Amino acid sequence: TVAWAGYALLQKKWPSSLSATARLAAICLGGVVILLPFAAWETQQPGLTVWGLQAAWLVVVAGLVPGLGAYWMYGWAQKLLGASRVAVALYLGPLYAAVVAWVVLGESLGWHHLAGAALILPGVFLVTRKAQGAAQATRQPLPVTRPS
């Protein structure tokens, strides 16, 4: 979470001349360069499970859809809405995961899901709603005073 917070803050404070897609490609390339030596080392370890074509395909899909897709959407939403508004949406991730697991995998919903929703949803509501006093204050013009 610290790395994610740093990524979100740097994306706003340190704007890039790259498009969202090019920036994502650069981040992914950097990740590959950093992780490649560790992956090479791991392939040399004894007792390594041999992957088949189906396992390789599932890893590629798992990397492309939620990996590339999620980062690209996050960057696009942050550019459109701003870092603070998009960051609030991250708190909804566990709720989305629970609903998808229930619908797709047939997982049962437990009391802990309801307790989590009861804590997350009001928090997201309170952060994203506009205060009534602030909304009224922005509609009224400021008084003009002239020196005598």
mmCIF file of N, CA, C and O in Angstrom, residues 58-137:
data_model
loop_
_atom_site.group_PDB
_atom_site.id
_atom_site.type_symbol
_atom_site.label_atom_id
_atom_site.label_comp_id
_atom_site.label_asym_id
_atom_site.label_seq_id
_atom_site.Cartn_x
_atom_site.Cartn_y
_atom_site.Cartn_z
ATOM 1 N N LEU A 58 -3.249 -18.952 -18.833
ATOM 2 C CA LEU A 58 -3.947 -18.351 -17.694
ATOM 3 C C LEU A 58 -3.114 -17.256 -17.040
ATOM 4 O O LEU A 58 -3.653 -16.226 -16.620
ATOM 5 N N VAL A 59 -1.810 -17.437 -16.968
ATOM 6 C CA VAL A 59 -0.938 -16.404 -16.407
ATOM 7 C C VAL A 59 -0.938 -15.169 -17.297
ATOM 8 O O VAL A 59 -0.995 -14.033 -16.817
ATOM 9 N N VAL A 60 -0.890 -15.361 -18.604
ATOM 10 C CA VAL A 60 -0.916 -14.227 -19.534
ATOM 11 C C VAL A 60 -2.237 -13.467 -19.409
ATOM 12 O O VAL A 60 -2.250 -12.235 -19.317
ATOM 13 N N VAL A 61 -3.343 -14.171 -19.368
ATOM 14 C CA VAL A 61 -4.654 -13.515 -19.231
ATOM 15 C C VAL A 61 -4.750 -12.803 -17.887
ATOM 16 O O VAL A 61 -5.226 -11.665 -17.803
ATOM 17 N N ALA A 62 -4.272 -13.450 -16.826
ATOM 18 C CA ALA A 62 -4.317 -12.825 -15.499
ATOM 19 C C ALA A 62 -3.437 -11.585 -15.434
ATOM 20 O O ALA A 62 -3.721 -10.657 -14.682
ATOM 21 N N GLY A 63 -2.385 -11.543 -16.208
ATOM 22 C CA GLY A 63 -1.536 -10.357 -16.234
ATOM 23 C C GLY A 63 -2.102 -9.241 -17.087
ATOM 24 O O GLY A 63 -2.006 -8.071 -16.742
ATOM 25 N N LEU A 64 -2.697 -9.599 -18.218
ATOM 26 C CA LEU A 64 -3.194 -8.576 -19.141
ATOM 27 C C LEU A 64 -4.493 -7.925 -18.681
ATOM 28 O O LEU A 64 -4.600 -6.703 -18.666
ATOM 29 N N VAL A 65 -5.460 -8.731 -18.309
ATOM 30 C CA VAL A 65 -6.773 -8.164 -17.991
ATOM 31 C C VAL A 65 -6.740 -7.332 -16.709
ATOM 32 O O VAL A 65 -6.947 -6.124 -16.757
ATOM 33 N N PRO A 66 -6.462 -7.930 -15.557
ATOM 34 C CA PRO A 66 -6.472 -7.081 -14.366
ATOM 35 C C PRO A 66 -5.208 -6.230 -14.233
ATOM 36 O O PRO A 66 -5.254 -5.154 -13.659
ATOM 37 N N GLY A 67 -4.099 -6.684 -14.759
ATOM 38 C CA GLY A 67 -2.863 -5.926 -14.633
ATOM 39 C C GLY A 67 -2.842 -4.699 -15.523
ATOM 40 O O GLY A 67 -2.982 -3.569 -15.054
ATOM 41 N N LEU A 68 -2.689 -4.924 -16.806
ATOM 42 C CA LEU A 68 -2.644 -3.796 -17.738
ATOM 43 C C LEU A 68 -3.948 -3.020 -17.750
ATOM 44 O O LEU A 68 -3.952 -1.792 -17.723
ATOM 45 N N GLY A 69 -5.055 -3.736 -17.792
ATOM 46 C CA GLY A 69 -6.357 -3.062 -17.849
ATOM 47 C C GLY A 69 -6.621 -2.188 -16.633
ATOM 48 O O GLY A 69 -7.057 -1.050 -16.749
ATOM 49 N N ALA A 70 -6.317 -2.712 -15.452
ATOM 50 C CA ALA A 70 -6.580 -1.953 -14.227
ATOM 51 C C ALA A 70 -5.678 -0.730 -14.122
ATOM 52 O O ALA A 70 -6.141 0.356 -13.770
ATOM 53 N N TYR A 71 -4.398 -0.867 -14.430
ATOM 54 C CA TYR A 71 -3.495 0.278 -14.365
ATOM 55 C C TYR A 71 -3.869 1.335 -15.396
ATOM 56 O O TYR A 71 -3.805 2.533 -15.131
ATOM 57 N N TRP A 72 -4.224 0.890 -16.590
ATOM 58 C CA TRP A 72 -4.617 1.849 -17.623
ATOM 59 C C TRP A 72 -5.880 2.603 -17.206
ATOM 60 O O TRP A 72 -5.948 3.819 -17.316
ATOM 61 N N MET A 73 -6.869 1.885 -16.692
ATOM 62 C CA MET A 73 -8.104 2.531 -16.240
ATOM 63 C C MET A 73 -7.845 3.457 -15.054
ATOM 64 O O MET A 73 -8.434 4.529 -14.962
ATOM 65 N N TYR A 74 -6.959 3.058 -14.154
ATOM 66 C CA TYR A 74 -6.641 3.894 -12.995
ATOM 67 C C TYR A 74 -5.995 5.205 -13.445
ATOM 68 O O TYR A 74 -6.350 6.286 -12.971
ATOM 69 N N GLY A 75 -5.031 5.108 -14.351
ATOM 70 C CA GLY A 75 -4.379 6.316 -14.867
ATOM 71 C C GLY A 75 -5.349 7.221 -15.596
ATOM 72 O O GLY A 75 -5.330 8.451 -15.440
ATOM 73 N N TRP A 76 -6.229 6.625 -16.390
ATOM 74 C CA TRP A 76 -7.225 7.409 -17.133
ATOM 75 C C TRP A 76 -8.203 8.088 -16.169
ATOM 76 O O TRP A 76 -8.501 9.275 -16.300
ATOM 77 N N ALA A 77 -8.690 7.353 -15.176
ATOM 78 C CA ALA A 77 -9.636 7.921 -14.212
ATOM 79 C C ALA A 77 -8.975 9.004 -13.376
ATOM 80 O O ALA A 77 -9.603 10.021 -13.066
ATOM 81 N N GLN A 78 -7.710 8.802 -13.017
ATOM 82 C CA GLN A 78 -7.020 9.809 -12.211
ATOM 83 C C GLN A 78 -6.822 11.093 -13.003
ATOM 84 O O GLN A 78 -6.959 12.184 -12.465
ATOM 85 N N LYS A 79 -6.534 10.969 -14.287
ATOM 86 C CA LYS A 79 -6.382 12.160 -15.122
ATOM 87 C C LYS A 79 -7.722 12.876 -15.258
ATOM 88 O O LYS A 79 -7.796 14.099 -15.256
ATOM 89 N N LEU A 80 -8.797 12.130 -15.344
ATOM 90 C CA LEU A 80 -10.127 12.699 -15.539
ATOM 91 C C LEU A 80 -10.711 13.274 -14.241
ATOM 92 O O LEU A 80 -11.244 14.382 -14.229
ATOM 93 N N LEU A 81 -10.593 12.540 -13.130
ATOM 94 C CA LEU A 81 -11.256 12.910 -11.886
ATOM 95 C C LEU A 81 -10.336 13.472 -10.810
ATOM 96 O O LEU A 81 -10.815 14.119 -9.880
ATOM 97 N N GLY A 82 -9.054 13.195 -10.896
ATOM 98 C CA GLY A 82 -8.132 13.632 -9.856
ATOM 99 C C GLY A 82 -7.797 12.496 -8.904
ATOM 100 O O GLY A 82 -8.567 11.540 -8.752
ATOM 101 N N ALA A 83 -6.653 12.621 -8.258
ATOM 102 C CA ALA A 83 -6.135 11.536 -7.419
ATOM 103 C C ALA A 83 -7.006 11.250 -6.207
ATOM 104 O O ALA A 83 -7.243 10.101 -5.854
ATOM 105 N N SER A 84 -7.515 12.286 -5.567
ATOM 106 C CA SER A 84 -8.269 12.054 -4.327
ATOM 107 C C SER A 84 -9.583 11.333 -4.577
ATOM 108 O O SER A 84 -9.983 10.477 -3.792
ATOM 109 N N ARG A 85 -10.258 11.661 -5.672
ATOM 110 C CA ARG A 85 -11.541 10.999 -5.945
ATOM 111 C C ARG A 85 -11.348 9.553 -6.386
ATOM 112 O O ARG A 85 -12.133 8.683 -6.036
ATOM 113 N N VAL A 86 -10.307 9.298 -7.147
ATOM 114 C CA VAL A 86 -10.060 7.933 -7.607
ATOM 115 C C VAL A 86 -9.570 7.056 -6.451
ATOM 116 O O VAL A 86 -9.913 5.883 -6.362
ATOM 117 N N ALA A 87 -8.796 7.632 -5.541
ATOM 118 C CA ALA A 87 -8.284 6.865 -4.407
ATOM 119 C C ALA A 87 -9.421 6.321 -3.549
ATOM 120 O O ALA A 87 -9.313 5.229 -3.000
ATOM 121 N N VAL A 88 -10.505 7.065 -3.440
ATOM 122 C CA VAL A 88 -11.647 6.601 -2.649
ATOM 123 C C VAL A 88 -12.246 5.337 -3.269
ATOM 124 O O VAL A 88 -12.679 4.430 -2.559
ATOM 125 N N ALA A 89 -12.234 5.252 -4.593
ATOM 126 C CA ALA A 89 -12.803 4.087 -5.269
ATOM 127 C C ALA A 89 -12.029 2.815 -4.949
ATOM 128 O O ALA A 89 -12.585 1.713 -5.035
ATOM 129 N N LEU A 90 -10.768 2.928 -4.579
ATOM 130 C CA LEU A 90 -9.979 1.739 -4.246
ATOM 131 C C LEU A 90 -10.543 0.997 -3.033
ATOM 132 O O LEU A 90 -10.378 -0.206 -2.910
ATOM 133 N N TYR A 91 -11.217 1.718 -2.159
ATOM 134 C CA TYR A 91 -11.808 1.078 -0.979
ATOM 135 C C TYR A 91 -12.967 0.156 -1.352
ATOM 136 O O TYR A 91 -13.364 -0.689 -0.560
ATOM 137 N N LEU A 92 -13.518 0.332 -2.544
ATOM 138 C CA LEU A 92 -14.627 -0.515 -2.982
ATOM 139 C C LEU A 92 -14.149 -1.860 -3.525
ATOM 140 O O LEU A 92 -14.962 -2.759 -3.740
ATOM 141 N N GLY A 93 -12.841 -2.016 -3.727
ATOM 142 C CA GLY A 93 -12.290 -3.255 -4.280
ATOM 143 C C GLY A 93 -12.700 -4.516 -3.537
ATOM 144 O O GLY A 93 -13.127 -5.496 -4.159
ATOM 145 N N PRO A 94 -12.598 -4.557 -2.204
ATOM 146 C CA PRO A 94 -13.021 -5.769 -1.498
ATOM 147 C C PRO A 94 -14.508 -6.087 -1.689
ATOM 148 O O PRO A 94 -14.893 -7.256 -1.752
ATOM 149 N N LEU A 95 -15.334 -5.056 -1.792
ATOM 150 C CA LEU A 95 -16.761 -5.312 -2.026
ATOM 151 C C LEU A 95 -16.992 -5.884 -3.415
ATOM 152 O O LEU A 95 -17.774 -6.827 -3.586
ATOM 153 N N TYR A 96 -16.322 -5.319 -4.411
ATOM 154 C CA TYR A 96 -16.436 -5.864 -5.763
ATOM 155 C C TYR A 96 -15.968 -7.315 -5.799
ATOM 156 O O TYR A 96 -16.604 -8.171 -6.427
ATOM 157 N N ALA A 97 -14.856 -7.600 -5.135
ATOM 158 C CA ALA A 97 -14.319 -8.959 -5.123
ATOM 159 C C ALA A 97 -15.300 -9.930 -4.479
ATOM 160 O O ALA A 97 -15.489 -11.050 -4.971
ATOM 161 N N ALA A 98 -15.934 -9.526 -3.395
ATOM 162 C CA ALA A 98 -16.892 -10.411 -2.727
ATOM 163 C C ALA A 98 -18.103 -10.680 -3.619
ATOM 164 O O ALA A 98 -18.571 -11.820 -3.713
ATOM 165 N N VAL A 99 -18.603 -9.653 -4.281
ATOM 166 C CA VAL A 99 -19.771 -9.831 -5.159
ATOM 167 C C VAL A 99 -19.418 -10.707 -6.352
ATOM 168 O O VAL A 99 -20.181 -11.603 -6.730
ATOM 169 N N VAL A 100 -18.244 -10.472 -6.968
ATOM 170 C CA VAL A 100 -17.836 -11.287 -8.116
ATOM 171 C C VAL A 100 -17.616 -12.735 -7.687
ATOM 172 O O VAL A 100 -18.006 -13.666 -8.401
ATOM 173 N N ALA A 101 -17.000 -12.959 -6.526
ATOM 174 C CA ALA A 101 -16.811 -14.325 -6.037
ATOM 175 C C ALA A 101 -18.145 -15.008 -5.778
ATOM 176 O O ALA A 101 -18.304 -16.201 -6.030
ATOM 177 N N TRP A 102 -19.111 -14.264 -5.307
ATOM 178 C CA TRP A 102 -20.444 -14.815 -5.065
ATOM 179 C C TRP A 102 -21.132 -15.171 -6.381
ATOM 180 O O TRP A 102 -21.681 -16.271 -6.522
ATOM 181 N N VAL A 103 -21.070 -14.264 -7.364
ATOM 182 C CA VAL A 103 -21.759 -14.483 -8.642
ATOM 183 C C VAL A 103 -21.033 -15.515 -9.496
ATOM 184 O O VAL A 103 -21.649 -16.450 -10.007
ATOM 185 N N VAL A 104 -19.720 -15.370 -9.654
ATOM 186 C CA VAL A 104 -18.974 -16.207 -10.592
ATOM 187 C C VAL A 104 -18.575 -17.551 -9.980
ATOM 188 O O VAL A 104 -18.718 -18.588 -10.624
ATOM 189 N N LEU A 105 -18.094 -17.537 -8.765
ATOM 190 C CA LEU A 105 -17.555 -18.752 -8.159
ATOM 191 C C LEU A 105 -18.529 -19.480 -7.243
ATOM 192 O O LEU A 105 -18.232 -20.566 -6.769
ATOM 193 N N GLY A 106 -19.671 -18.858 -6.956
ATOM 194 C CA GLY A 106 -20.636 -19.490 -6.073
ATOM 195 C C GLY A 106 -20.247 -19.429 -4.603
ATOM 196 O O GLY A 106 -20.758 -20.211 -3.803
ATOM 197 N N GLU A 107 -19.331 -18.529 -4.247
ATOM 198 C CA GLU A 107 -18.937 -18.368 -2.848
ATOM 199 C C GLU A 107 -20.126 -17.849 -2.047
ATOM 200 O O GLU A 107 -20.964 -17.114 -2.554
ATOM 201 N N SER A 108 -20.176 -18.218 -0.788
ATOM 202 C CA SER A 108 -21.264 -17.722 0.050
ATOM 203 C C SER A 108 -20.842 -16.404 0.700
ATOM 204 O O SER A 108 -19.671 -16.219 1.036
ATOM 205 N N LEU A 109 -21.792 -15.524 0.863
ATOM 206 C CA LEU A 109 -21.532 -14.258 1.536
ATOM 207 C C LEU A 109 -21.699 -14.470 3.037
ATOM 208 O O LEU A 109 -22.660 -15.079 3.482
ATOM 209 N N GLY A 110 -20.765 -13.981 3.795
ATOM 210 C CA GLY A 110 -20.802 -14.151 5.242
ATOM 211 C C GLY A 110 -21.060 -12.842 5.965
ATOM 212 O O GLY A 110 -21.159 -11.774 5.348
ATOM 213 N N TRP A 111 -21.127 -12.928 7.270
ATOM 214 C CA TRP A 111 -21.370 -11.727 8.070
ATOM 215 C C TRP A 111 -20.220 -10.739 7.937
ATOM 216 O O TRP A 111 -20.416 -9.538 8.042
ATOM 217 N N HIS A 112 -19.003 -11.251 7.714
ATOM 218 C CA HIS A 112 -17.849 -10.368 7.575
ATOM 219 C C HIS A 112 -17.943 -9.509 6.315
ATOM 220 O O HIS A 112 -17.453 -8.387 6.287
ATOM 221 N N HIS A 113 -18.600 -10.024 5.275
ATOM 222 C CA HIS A 113 -18.821 -9.212 4.071
ATOM 223 C C HIS A 113 -19.779 -8.059 4.377
ATOM 224 O O HIS A 113 -19.572 -6.926 3.946
ATOM 225 N N LEU A 114 -20.825 -8.380 5.109
ATOM 226 C CA LEU A 114 -21.788 -7.339 5.477
ATOM 227 C C LEU A 114 -21.163 -6.310 6.422
ATOM 228 O O LEU A 114 -21.410 -5.113 6.287
ATOM 229 N N ALA A 115 -20.341 -6.779 7.347
ATOM 230 C CA ALA A 115 -19.669 -5.844 8.258
ATOM 231 C C ALA A 115 -18.704 -4.944 7.478
ATOM 232 O O ALA A 115 -18.632 -3.729 7.723
ATOM 233 N N GLY A 116 -17.989 -5.520 6.535
ATOM 234 C CA GLY A 116 -17.093 -4.722 5.707
ATOM 235 C C GLY A 116 -17.844 -3.690 4.891
ATOM 236 O O GLY A 116 -17.444 -2.526 4.800
ATOM 237 N N ALA A 117 -18.959 -4.114 4.295
ATOM 238 C CA ALA A 117 -19.773 -3.177 3.515
ATOM 239 C C ALA A 117 -20.335 -2.077 4.403
ATOM 240 O O ALA A 117 -20.400 -0.913 4.000
ATOM 241 N N ALA A 118 -20.720 -2.438 5.626
ATOM 242 C CA ALA A 118 -21.269 -1.437 6.547
ATOM 243 C C ALA A 118 -20.219 -0.418 6.975
ATOM 244 O O ALA A 118 -20.560 0.717 7.315
ATOM 245 N N LEU A 119 -18.964 -0.783 6.932
ATOM 246 C CA LEU A 119 -17.894 0.160 7.258
ATOM 247 C C LEU A 119 -17.428 0.946 6.034
ATOM 248 O O LEU A 119 -17.137 2.139 6.121
ATOM 249 N N ILE A 120 -17.339 0.287 4.890
ATOM 250 C CA ILE A 120 -16.791 0.917 3.682
ATOM 251 C C ILE A 120 -17.773 1.885 3.036
ATOM 252 O O ILE A 120 -17.414 3.025 2.712
ATOM 253 N N LEU A 121 -19.008 1.458 2.818
ATOM 254 C CA LEU A 121 -19.957 2.290 2.069
ATOM 255 C C LEU A 121 -20.254 3.636 2.720
ATOM 256 O O LEU A 121 -20.243 4.661 2.029
ATOM 257 N N PRO A 122 -20.514 3.700 4.029
ATOM 258 C CA PRO A 122 -20.720 5.034 4.618
ATOM 259 C C PRO A 122 -19.470 5.917 4.528
ATOM 260 O O PRO A 122 -19.575 7.124 4.316
ATOM 261 N N GLY A 123 -18.303 5.317 4.661
ATOM 262 C CA GLY A 123 -17.069 6.087 4.540
ATOM 263 C C GLY A 123 -16.906 6.684 3.155
ATOM 264 O O GLY A 123 -16.565 7.862 3.001
ATOM 265 N N VAL A 124 -17.168 5.879 2.130
ATOM 266 C CA VAL A 124 -17.080 6.380 0.752
ATOM 267 C C VAL A 124 -18.135 7.460 0.526
ATOM 268 O O VAL A 124 -17.862 8.494 -0.090
ATOM 269 N N PHE A 125 -19.321 7.256 1.060
ATOM 270 C CA PHE A 125 -20.373 8.265 0.916
ATOM 271 C C PHE A 125 -19.973 9.578 1.575
ATOM 272 O O PHE A 125 -20.125 10.652 0.988
ATOM 273 N N LEU A 126 -19.475 9.507 2.799
ATOM 274 C CA LEU A 126 -19.117 10.728 3.524
ATOM 275 C C LEU A 126 -17.976 11.486 2.842
ATOM 276 O O LEU A 126 -17.957 12.714 2.824
ATOM 277 N N VAL A 127 -17.053 10.775 2.263
ATOM 278 C CA VAL A 127 -15.925 11.428 1.612
ATOM 279 C C VAL A 127 -16.324 12.046 0.277
ATOM 280 O O VAL A 127 -15.826 13.106 -0.094
ATOM 281 N N THR A 128 -17.230 11.409 -0.441
ATOM 282 C CA THR A 128 -17.552 11.885 -1.783
ATOM 283 C C THR A 128 -18.710 12.876 -1.839
ATOM 284 O O THR A 128 -18.869 13.563 -2.836
ATOM 285 N N ARG A 129 -19.501 12.974 -0.791
ATOM 286 C CA ARG A 129 -20.630 13.913 -0.856
ATOM 287 C C ARG A 129 -20.137 15.337 -0.677
ATOM 288 O O ARG A 129 -19.107 15.584 -0.059
ATOM 289 N N LYS A 130 -20.879 16.260 -1.210
ATOM 290 C CA LYS A 130 -20.545 17.667 -1.047
ATOM 291 C C LYS A 130 -21.240 18.192 0.191
ATOM 292 O O LYS A 130 -22.409 17.928 0.419
ATOM 293 N N ALA A 131 -20.514 18.955 0.963
ATOM 294 C CA ALA A 131 -21.097 19.547 2.166
ATOM 295 C C ALA A 131 -22.102 20.625 1.753
ATOM 296 O O ALA A 131 -21.858 21.399 0.833
ATOM 297 N N GLN A 132 -23.249 20.674 2.433
ATOM 298 C CA GLN A 132 -24.280 21.650 2.068
ATOM 299 C C GLN A 132 -23.802 23.073 2.293
ATOM 300 O O GLN A 132 -24.055 23.953 1.494
ATOM 301 N N GLY A 133 -23.103 23.317 3.354
ATOM 302 C CA GLY A 133 -22.618 24.666 3.631
ATOM 303 C C GLY A 133 -21.620 25.135 2.580
ATOM 304 O O GLY A 133 -21.633 26.272 2.152
ATOM 305 N N ALA A 134 -20.757 24.227 2.141
ATOM 306 C CA ALA A 134 -19.764 24.588 1.135
ATOM 307 C C ALA A 134 -20.429 24.847 -0.209
ATOM 308 O O ALA A 134 -20.040 25.747 -0.943
ATOM 309 N N ALA A 135 -21.464 24.080 -0.534
ATOM 310 C CA ALA A 135 -22.157 24.281 -1.804
ATOM 311 C C ALA A 135 -22.881 25.620 -1.819
ATOM 312 O O ALA A 135 -22.901 26.319 -2.832
ATOM 313 N N GLN A 136 -23.490 26.010 -0.703
ATOM 314 C CA GLN A 136 -24.179 27.292 -0.650
ATOM 315 C C GLN A 136 -23.189 28.445 -0.666
ATOM 316 O O GLN A 136 -23.441 29.482 -1.246
ATOM 317 N N ALA A 137 -22.043 28.261 -0.034
ATOM 318 C CA ALA A 137 -21.054 29.338 0.020
ATOM 319 C C ALA A 137 -20.480 29.627 -1.355
ATOM 320 O O ALA A 137 -20.144 30.769 -1.661
#
